PDB file of C-alpha atoms in Angstrom:
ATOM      1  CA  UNK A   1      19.999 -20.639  48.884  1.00 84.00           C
ATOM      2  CA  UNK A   2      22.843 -21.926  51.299  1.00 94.00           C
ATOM      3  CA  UNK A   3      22.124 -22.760  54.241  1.00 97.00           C
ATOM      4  CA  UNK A   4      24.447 -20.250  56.089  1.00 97.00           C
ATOM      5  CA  UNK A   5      25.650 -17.065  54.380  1.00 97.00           C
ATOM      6  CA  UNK A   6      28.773 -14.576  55.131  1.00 97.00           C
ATOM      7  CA  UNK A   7      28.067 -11.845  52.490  1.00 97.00           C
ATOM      8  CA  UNK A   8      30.435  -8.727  52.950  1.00 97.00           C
ATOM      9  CA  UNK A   9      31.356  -8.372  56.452  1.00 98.00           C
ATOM     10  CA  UNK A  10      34.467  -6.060  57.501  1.00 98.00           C
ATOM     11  CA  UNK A  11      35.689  -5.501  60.752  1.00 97.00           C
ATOM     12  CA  UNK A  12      38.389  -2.668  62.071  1.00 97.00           C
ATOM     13  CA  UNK A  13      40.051  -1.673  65.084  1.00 96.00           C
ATOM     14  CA  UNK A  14      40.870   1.534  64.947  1.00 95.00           C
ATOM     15  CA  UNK A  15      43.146   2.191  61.678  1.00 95.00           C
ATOM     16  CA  UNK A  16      43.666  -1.524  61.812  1.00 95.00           C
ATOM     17  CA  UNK A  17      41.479  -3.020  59.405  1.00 96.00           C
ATOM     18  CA  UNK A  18      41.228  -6.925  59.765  1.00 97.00           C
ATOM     19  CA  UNK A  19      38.452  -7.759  57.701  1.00 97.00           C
ATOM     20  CA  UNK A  20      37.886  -6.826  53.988  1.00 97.00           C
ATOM     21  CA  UNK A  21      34.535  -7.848  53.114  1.00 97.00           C
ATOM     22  CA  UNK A  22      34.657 -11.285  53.594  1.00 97.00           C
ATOM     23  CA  UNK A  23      32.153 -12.959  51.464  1.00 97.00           C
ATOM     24  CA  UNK A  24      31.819 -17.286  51.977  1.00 94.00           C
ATOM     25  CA  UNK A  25      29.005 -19.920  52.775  1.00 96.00           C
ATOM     26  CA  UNK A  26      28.287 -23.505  53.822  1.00 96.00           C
ATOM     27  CA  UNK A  27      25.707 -26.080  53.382  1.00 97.00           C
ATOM     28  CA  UNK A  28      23.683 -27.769  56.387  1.00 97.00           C
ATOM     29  CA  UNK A  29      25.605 -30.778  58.093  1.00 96.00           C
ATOM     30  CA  UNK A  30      28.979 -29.664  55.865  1.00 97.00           C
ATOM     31  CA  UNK A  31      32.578 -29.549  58.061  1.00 96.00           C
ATOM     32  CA  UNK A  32      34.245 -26.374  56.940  1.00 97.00           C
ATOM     33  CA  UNK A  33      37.851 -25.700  58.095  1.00 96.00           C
ATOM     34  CA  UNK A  34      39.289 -22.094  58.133  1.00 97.00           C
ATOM     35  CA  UNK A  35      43.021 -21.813  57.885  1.00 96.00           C
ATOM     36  CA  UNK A  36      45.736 -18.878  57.580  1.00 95.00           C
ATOM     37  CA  UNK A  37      48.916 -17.382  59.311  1.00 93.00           C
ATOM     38  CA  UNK A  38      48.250 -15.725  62.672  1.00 91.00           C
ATOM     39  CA  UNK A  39      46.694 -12.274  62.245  1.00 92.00           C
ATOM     40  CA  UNK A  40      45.077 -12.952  58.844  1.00 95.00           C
ATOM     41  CA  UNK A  41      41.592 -12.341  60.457  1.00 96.00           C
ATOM     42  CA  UNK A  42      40.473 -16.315  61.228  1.00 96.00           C
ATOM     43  CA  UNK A  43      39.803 -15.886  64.350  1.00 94.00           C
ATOM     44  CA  UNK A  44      37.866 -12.046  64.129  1.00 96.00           C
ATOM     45  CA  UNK A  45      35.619 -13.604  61.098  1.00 97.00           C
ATOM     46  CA  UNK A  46      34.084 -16.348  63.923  1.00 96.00           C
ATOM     47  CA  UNK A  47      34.213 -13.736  66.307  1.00 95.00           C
ATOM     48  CA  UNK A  48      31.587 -11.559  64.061  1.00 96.00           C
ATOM     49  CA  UNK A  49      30.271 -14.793  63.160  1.00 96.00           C
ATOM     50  CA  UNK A  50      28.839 -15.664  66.555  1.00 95.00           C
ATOM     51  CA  UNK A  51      28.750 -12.062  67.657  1.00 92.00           C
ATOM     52  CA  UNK A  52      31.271 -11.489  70.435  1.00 93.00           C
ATOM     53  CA  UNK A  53      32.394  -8.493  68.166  1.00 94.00           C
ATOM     54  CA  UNK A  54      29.973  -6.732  65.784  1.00 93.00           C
ATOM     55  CA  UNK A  55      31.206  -6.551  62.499  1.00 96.00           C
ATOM     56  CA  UNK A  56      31.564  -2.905  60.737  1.00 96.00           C
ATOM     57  CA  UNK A  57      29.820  -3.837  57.673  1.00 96.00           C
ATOM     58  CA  UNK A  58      28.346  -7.179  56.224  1.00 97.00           C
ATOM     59  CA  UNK A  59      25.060  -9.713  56.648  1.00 96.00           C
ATOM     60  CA  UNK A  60      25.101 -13.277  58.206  1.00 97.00           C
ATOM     61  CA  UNK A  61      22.242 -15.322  57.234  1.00 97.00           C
ATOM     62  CA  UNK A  62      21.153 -18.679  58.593  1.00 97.00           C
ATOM     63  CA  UNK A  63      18.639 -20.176  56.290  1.00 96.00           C
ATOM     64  CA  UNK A  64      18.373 -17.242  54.493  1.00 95.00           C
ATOM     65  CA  UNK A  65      17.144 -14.788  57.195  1.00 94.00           C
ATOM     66  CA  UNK A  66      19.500 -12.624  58.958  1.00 94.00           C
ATOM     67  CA  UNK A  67      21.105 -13.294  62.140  1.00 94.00           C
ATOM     68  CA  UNK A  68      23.238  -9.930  61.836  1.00 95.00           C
ATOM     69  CA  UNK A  69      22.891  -6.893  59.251  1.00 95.00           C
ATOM     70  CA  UNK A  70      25.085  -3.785  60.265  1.00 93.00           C
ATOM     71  CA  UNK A  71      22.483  -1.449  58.771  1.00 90.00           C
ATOM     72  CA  UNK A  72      19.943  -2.976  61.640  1.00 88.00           C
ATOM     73  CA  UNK A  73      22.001  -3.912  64.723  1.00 80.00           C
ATOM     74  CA  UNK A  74      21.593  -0.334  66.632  1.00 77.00           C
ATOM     75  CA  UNK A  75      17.893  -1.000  66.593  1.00 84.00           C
ATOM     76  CA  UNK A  76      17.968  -3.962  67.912  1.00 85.00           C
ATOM     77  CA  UNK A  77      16.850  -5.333  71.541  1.00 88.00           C
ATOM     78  CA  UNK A  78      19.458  -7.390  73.489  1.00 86.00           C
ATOM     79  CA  UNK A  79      16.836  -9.946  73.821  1.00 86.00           C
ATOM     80  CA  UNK A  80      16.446 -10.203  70.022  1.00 89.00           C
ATOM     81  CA  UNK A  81      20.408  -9.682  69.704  1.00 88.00           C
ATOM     82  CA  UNK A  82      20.510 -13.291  72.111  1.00 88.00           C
ATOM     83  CA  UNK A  83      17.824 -14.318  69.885  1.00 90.00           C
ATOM     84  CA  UNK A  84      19.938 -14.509  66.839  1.00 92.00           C
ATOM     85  CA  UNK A  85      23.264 -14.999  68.641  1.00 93.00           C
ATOM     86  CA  UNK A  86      21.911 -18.657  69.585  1.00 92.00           C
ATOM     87  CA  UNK A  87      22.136 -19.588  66.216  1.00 96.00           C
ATOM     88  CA  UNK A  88      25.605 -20.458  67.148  1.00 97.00           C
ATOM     89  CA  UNK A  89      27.266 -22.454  69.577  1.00 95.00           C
ATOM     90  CA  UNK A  90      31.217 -21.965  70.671  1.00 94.00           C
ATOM     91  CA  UNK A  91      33.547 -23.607  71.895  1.00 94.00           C
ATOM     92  CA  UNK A  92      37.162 -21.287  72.510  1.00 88.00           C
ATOM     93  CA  UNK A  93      40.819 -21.979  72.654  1.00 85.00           C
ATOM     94  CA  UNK A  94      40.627 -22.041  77.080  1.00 85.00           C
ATOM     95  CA  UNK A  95      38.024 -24.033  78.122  1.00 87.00           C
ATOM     96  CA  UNK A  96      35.908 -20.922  79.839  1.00 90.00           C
ATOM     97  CA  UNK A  97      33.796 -24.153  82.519  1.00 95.00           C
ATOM     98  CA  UNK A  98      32.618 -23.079  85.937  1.00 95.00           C
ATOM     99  CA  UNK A  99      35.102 -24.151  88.219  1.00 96.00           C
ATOM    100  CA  UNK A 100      32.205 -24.073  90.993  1.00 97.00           C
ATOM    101  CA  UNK A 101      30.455 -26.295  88.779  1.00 96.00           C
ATOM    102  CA  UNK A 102      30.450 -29.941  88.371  1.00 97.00           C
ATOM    103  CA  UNK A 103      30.536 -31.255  85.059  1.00 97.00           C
ATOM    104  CA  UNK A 104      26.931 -32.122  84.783  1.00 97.00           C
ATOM    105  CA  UNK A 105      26.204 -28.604  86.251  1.00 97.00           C
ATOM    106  CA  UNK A 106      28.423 -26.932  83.784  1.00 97.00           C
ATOM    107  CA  UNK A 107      26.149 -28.445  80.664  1.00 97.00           C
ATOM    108  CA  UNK A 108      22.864 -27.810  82.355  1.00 96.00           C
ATOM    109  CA  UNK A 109      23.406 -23.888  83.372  1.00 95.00           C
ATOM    110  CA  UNK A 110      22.514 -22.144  80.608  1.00 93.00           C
ATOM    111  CA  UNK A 111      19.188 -24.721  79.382  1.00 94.00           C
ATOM    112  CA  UNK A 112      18.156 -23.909  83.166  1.00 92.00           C
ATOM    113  CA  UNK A 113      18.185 -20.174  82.800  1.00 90.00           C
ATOM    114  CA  UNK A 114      16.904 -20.362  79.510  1.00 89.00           C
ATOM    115  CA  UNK A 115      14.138 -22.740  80.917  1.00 90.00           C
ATOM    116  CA  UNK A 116      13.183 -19.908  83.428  1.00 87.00           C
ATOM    117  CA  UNK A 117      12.049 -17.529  80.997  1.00 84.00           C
ATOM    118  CA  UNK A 118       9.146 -20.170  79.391  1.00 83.00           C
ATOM    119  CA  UNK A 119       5.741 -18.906  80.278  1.00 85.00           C
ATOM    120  CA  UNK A 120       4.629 -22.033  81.823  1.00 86.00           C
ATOM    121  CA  UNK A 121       7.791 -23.031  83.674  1.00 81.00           C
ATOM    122  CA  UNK A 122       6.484 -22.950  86.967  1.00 83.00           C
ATOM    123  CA  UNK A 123       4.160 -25.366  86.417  1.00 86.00           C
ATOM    124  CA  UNK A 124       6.101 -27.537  84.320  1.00 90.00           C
ATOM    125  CA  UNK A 125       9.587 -26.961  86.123  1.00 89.00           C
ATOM    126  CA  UNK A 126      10.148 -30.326  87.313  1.00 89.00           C
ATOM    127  CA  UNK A 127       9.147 -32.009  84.033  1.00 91.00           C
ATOM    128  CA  UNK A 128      11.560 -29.448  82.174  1.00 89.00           C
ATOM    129  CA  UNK A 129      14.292 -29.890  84.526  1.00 91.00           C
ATOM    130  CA  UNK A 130      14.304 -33.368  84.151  1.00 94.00           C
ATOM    131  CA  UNK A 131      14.517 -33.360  80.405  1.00 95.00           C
ATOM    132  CA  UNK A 132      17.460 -30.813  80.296  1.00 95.00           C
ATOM    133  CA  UNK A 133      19.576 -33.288  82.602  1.00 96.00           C
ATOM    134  CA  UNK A 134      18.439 -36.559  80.851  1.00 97.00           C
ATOM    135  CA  UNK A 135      19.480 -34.041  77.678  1.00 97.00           C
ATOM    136  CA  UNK A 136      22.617 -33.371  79.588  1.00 97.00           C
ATOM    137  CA  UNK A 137      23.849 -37.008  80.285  1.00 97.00           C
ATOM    138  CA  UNK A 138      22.949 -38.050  76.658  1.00 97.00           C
ATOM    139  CA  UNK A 139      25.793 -35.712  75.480  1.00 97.00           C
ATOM    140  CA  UNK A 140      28.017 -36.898  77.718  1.00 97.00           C
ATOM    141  CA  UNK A 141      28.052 -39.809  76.628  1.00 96.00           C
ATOM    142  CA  UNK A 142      27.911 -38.629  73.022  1.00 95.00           C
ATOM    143  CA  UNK A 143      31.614 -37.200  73.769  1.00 95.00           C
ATOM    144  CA  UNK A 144      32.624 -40.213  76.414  1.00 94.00           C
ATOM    145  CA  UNK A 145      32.759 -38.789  79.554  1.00 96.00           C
ATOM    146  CA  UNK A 146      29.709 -40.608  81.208  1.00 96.00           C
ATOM    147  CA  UNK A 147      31.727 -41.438  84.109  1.00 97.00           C
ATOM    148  CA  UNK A 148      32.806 -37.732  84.502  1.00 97.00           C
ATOM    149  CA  UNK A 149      29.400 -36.129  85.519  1.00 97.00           C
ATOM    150  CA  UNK A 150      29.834 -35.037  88.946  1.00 97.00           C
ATOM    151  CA  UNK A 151      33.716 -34.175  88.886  1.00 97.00           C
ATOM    152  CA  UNK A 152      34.855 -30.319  88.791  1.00 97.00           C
ATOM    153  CA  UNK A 153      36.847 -29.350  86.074  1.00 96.00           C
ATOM    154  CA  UNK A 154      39.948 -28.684  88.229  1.00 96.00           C
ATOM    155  CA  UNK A 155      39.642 -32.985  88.406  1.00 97.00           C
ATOM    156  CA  UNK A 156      40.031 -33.034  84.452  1.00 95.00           C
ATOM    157  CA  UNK A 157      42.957 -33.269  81.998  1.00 94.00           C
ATOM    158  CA  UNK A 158      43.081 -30.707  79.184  1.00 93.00           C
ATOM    159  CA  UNK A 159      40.962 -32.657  76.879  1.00 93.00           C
ATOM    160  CA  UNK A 160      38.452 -33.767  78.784  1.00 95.00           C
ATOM    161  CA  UNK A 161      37.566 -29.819  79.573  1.00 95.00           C
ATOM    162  CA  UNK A 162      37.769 -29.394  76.391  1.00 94.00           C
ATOM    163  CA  UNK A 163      34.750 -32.187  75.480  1.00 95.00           C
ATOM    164  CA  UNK A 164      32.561 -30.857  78.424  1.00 96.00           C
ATOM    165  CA  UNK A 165      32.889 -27.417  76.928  1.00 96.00           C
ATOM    166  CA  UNK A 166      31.898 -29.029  73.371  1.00 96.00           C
ATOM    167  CA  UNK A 167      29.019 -30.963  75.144  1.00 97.00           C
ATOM    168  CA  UNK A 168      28.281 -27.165  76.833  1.00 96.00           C
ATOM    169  CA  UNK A 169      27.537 -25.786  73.151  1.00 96.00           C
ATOM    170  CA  UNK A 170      25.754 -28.893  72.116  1.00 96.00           C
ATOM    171  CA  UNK A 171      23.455 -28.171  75.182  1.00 96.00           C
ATOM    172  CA  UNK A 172      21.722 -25.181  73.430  1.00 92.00           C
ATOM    173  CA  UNK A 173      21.218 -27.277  69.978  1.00 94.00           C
ATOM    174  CA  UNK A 174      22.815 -24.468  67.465  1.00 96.00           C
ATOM    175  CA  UNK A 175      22.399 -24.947  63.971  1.00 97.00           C
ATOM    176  CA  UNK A 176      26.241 -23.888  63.653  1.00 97.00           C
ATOM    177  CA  UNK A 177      28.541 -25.157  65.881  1.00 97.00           C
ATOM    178  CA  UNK A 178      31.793 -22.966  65.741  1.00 96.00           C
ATOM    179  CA  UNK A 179      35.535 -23.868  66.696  1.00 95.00           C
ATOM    180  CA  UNK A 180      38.185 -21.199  67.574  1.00 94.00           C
ATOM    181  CA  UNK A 181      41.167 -23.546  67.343  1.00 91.00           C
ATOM    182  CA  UNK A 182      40.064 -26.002  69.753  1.00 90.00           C
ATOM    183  CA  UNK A 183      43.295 -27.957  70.399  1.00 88.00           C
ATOM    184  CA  UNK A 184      45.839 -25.095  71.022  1.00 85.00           C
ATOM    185  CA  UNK A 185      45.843 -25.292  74.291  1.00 80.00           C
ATOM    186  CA  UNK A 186      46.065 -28.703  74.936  1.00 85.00           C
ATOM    187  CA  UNK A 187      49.486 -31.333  74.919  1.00 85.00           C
ATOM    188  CA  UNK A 188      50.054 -33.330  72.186  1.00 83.00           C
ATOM    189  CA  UNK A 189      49.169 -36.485  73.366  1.00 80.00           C
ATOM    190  CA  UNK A 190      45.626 -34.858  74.283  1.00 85.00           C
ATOM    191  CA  UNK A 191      44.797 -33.317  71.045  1.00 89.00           C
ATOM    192  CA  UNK A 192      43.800 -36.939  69.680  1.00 88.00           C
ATOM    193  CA  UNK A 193      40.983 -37.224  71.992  1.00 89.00           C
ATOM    194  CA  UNK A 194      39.150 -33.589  70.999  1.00 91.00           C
ATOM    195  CA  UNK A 195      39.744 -34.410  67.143  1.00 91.00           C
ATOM    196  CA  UNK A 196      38.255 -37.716  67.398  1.00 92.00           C
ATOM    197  CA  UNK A 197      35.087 -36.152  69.073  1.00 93.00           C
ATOM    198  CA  UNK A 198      34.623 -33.676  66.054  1.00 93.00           C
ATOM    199  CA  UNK A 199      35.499 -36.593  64.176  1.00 93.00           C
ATOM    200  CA  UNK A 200      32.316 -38.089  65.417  1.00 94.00           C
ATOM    201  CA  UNK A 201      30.389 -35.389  65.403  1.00 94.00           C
ATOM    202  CA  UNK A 202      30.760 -34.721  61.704  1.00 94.00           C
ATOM    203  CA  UNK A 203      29.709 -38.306  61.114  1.00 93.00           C
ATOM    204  CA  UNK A 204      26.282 -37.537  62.614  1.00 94.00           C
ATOM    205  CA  UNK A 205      26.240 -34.721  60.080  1.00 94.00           C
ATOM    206  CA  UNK A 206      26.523 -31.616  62.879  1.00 95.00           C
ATOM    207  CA  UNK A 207      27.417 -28.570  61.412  1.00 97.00           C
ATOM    208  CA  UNK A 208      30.632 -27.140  62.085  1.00 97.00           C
ATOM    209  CA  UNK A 209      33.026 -24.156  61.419  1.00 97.00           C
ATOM    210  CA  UNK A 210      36.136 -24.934  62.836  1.00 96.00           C
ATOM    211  CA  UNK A 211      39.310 -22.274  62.895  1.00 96.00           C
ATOM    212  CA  UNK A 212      42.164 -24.874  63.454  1.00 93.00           C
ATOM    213  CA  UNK A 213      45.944 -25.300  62.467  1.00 90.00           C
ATOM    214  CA  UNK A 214      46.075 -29.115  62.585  1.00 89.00           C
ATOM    215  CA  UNK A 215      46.169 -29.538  58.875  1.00 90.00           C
ATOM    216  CA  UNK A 216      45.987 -33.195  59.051  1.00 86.00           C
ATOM    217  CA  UNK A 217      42.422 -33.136  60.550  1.00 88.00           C
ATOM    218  CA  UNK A 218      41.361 -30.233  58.014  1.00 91.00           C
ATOM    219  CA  UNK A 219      42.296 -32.829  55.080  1.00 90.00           C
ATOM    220  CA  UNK A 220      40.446 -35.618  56.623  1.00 88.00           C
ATOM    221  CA  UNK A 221      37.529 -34.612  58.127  1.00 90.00           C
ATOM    222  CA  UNK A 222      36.290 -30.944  56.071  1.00 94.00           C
ATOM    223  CA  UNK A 223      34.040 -30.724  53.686  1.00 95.00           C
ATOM    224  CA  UNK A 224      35.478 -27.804  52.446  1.00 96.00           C
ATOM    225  CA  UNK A 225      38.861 -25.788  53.300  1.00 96.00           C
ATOM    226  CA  UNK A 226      38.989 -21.772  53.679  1.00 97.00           C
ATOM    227  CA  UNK A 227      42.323 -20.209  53.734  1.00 97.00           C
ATOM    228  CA  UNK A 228      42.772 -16.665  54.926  1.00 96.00           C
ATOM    229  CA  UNK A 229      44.993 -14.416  53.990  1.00 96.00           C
ATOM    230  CA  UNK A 230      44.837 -10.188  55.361  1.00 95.00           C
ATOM    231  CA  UNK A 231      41.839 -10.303  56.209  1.00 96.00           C
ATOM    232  CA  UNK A 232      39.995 -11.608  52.794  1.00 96.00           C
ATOM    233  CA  UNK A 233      39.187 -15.208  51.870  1.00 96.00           C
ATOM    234  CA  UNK A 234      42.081 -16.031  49.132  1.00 95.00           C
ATOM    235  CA  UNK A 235      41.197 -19.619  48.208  1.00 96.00           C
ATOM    236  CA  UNK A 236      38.586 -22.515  49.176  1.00 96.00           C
ATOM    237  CA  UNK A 237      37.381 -25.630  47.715  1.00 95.00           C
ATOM    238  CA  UNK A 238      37.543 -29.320  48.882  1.00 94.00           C
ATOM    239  CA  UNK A 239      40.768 -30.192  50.661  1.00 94.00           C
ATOM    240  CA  UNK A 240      42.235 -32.498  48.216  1.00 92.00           C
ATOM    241  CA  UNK A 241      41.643 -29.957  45.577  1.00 92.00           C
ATOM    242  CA  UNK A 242      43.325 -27.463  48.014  1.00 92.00           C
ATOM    243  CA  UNK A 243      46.053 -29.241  49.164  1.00 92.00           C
ATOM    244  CA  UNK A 244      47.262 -30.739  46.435  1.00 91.00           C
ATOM    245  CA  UNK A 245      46.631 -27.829  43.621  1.00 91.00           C
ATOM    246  CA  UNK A 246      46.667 -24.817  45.463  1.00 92.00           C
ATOM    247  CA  UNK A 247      45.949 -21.513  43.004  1.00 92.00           C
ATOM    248  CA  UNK A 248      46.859 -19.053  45.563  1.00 90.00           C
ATOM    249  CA  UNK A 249      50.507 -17.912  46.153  1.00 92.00           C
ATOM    250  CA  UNK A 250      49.802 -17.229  49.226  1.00 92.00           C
ATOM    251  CA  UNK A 251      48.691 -20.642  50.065  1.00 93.00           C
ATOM    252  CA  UNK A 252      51.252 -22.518  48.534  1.00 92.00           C
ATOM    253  CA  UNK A 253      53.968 -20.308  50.396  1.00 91.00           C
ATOM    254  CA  UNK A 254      51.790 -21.084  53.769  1.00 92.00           C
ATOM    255  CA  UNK A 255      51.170 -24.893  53.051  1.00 90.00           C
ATOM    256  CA  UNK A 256      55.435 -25.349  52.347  1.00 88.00           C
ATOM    257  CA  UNK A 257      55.726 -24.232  55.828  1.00 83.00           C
ATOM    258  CA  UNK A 258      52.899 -26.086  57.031  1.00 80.00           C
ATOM    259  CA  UNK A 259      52.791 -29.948  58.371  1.00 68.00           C
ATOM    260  CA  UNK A 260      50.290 -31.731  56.621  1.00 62.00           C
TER     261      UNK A 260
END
């Protein structure tokens, strides 16, 4: 049994139909990589992955028990819905922080509200806020911005946003953290700074699912390589094996236009 599962999912918008039953999976503490022109549904699949759009038809497993069956999600509660939906953490092309926010605030938000809702936290409220802030200024240090904790983002290049909104997804602990092409909006001479934290976070065996188009990193740093292609998953394997003997036409005609 893998540890996460993607077994038929589709998605449409209106007559457009984006996903074809996408069927893939990934083992705990792997670095998979999901690559493809624009529009060939990278982006949607993570989307229905973490559940900001509900996929027409499909499962997605983690562990082997669902986190999202379209035969079951109308019955559903929205607390059991946020439930599953933690399963994942995200971190998106803009950098979505709380401008209001300080950095340190910005990690410890959504621990704090989720702290509220424990049966005992009145009693225990200084104890737990304490641990989600000593929690908090362990992961900023984890991505190197111990120095940063009470600046606002508006005080913050492009890539450091970007590495408080990755320490923001740690915060929660998912089992999956997900990528939606996590450098795009950054300079060049920024980009090095976010890889190098994924970098590092794949060394401590975190799993991640990262939509990117910086090929280079894919190579290095996946464990396995999924190229997309209208909407279906047309090849995937280890990168090497990818890169250098791709079986897919499609591929090879996207890789000879692609800087690896």
């Amino acid at each position: 049994m893998a540890y996460f599962e993607v077994n038929g999912v589709s998605k449409s918008f209106g007559s457009n139909r984006v996903l074809r039953g996408v069927d893939f999976s990934m083992e705990k503490g792997e670095v998979v990589s999901i690559i493809g022109s624009s529009g060939s549904g990278k982006t949607t699949l993570l989307r229905c992955i973490t559940q900001l759009e509900q996929a027409d038809e499909g499962r997605i497993l983690v562990e082997g028990e669902p986190v999202f069956d379209a035969a079951e999600t109308k019955r559903l509660s929205k607390e059991e819905k946020r439930r599953r939906q933690l399963n994942f953490g995200l971190v998106f092309q803009q950098f979505n922080l709380f401008p209001q926010y300080s950095v340190l605030d910005n990690l410890m938000l959504a621990p704090r509200l989720r702290a509220k809702k424990e049966p005992d936290f009145s009693k225990r409220r200084e104890e737990l806020l304490a641990e989600i802030k000593e929690k908090a200024r362990a992961i900023l240090e984890q991505v190197g911005l111990t120095e940063k904790a009470k600046q606002y983002p508006c005080e913050l290049s492009g890539g450091q946003q970007q590495r408080v909104a990755i320490a923001r997804a740690l915060m929660l602990s998912p089992k999956i953290l997900c990528f939606d092409e996590p450098t795009s909006a950054l300079d060049p001479e920024l980009t090095g700074e976010v890889l190098q934290v994924l970098k590092n976070l794949a060394k401590e065996h975190i799993t991640m699912m990262i939509v990117t188009h910086e090929m280079k990193f894919a190579r290095e740093v996946s464990d396995k390589v999924v190229f997309m292609a209208d909407g279906v998953i047309a090849e995937e394997g280890d990168p090497e094996t990818l890169f250098q003997n791709p079986r897919s036409p499609r591929l090879k005609a996207f890789l000879a236009n692609t800087t690896l």
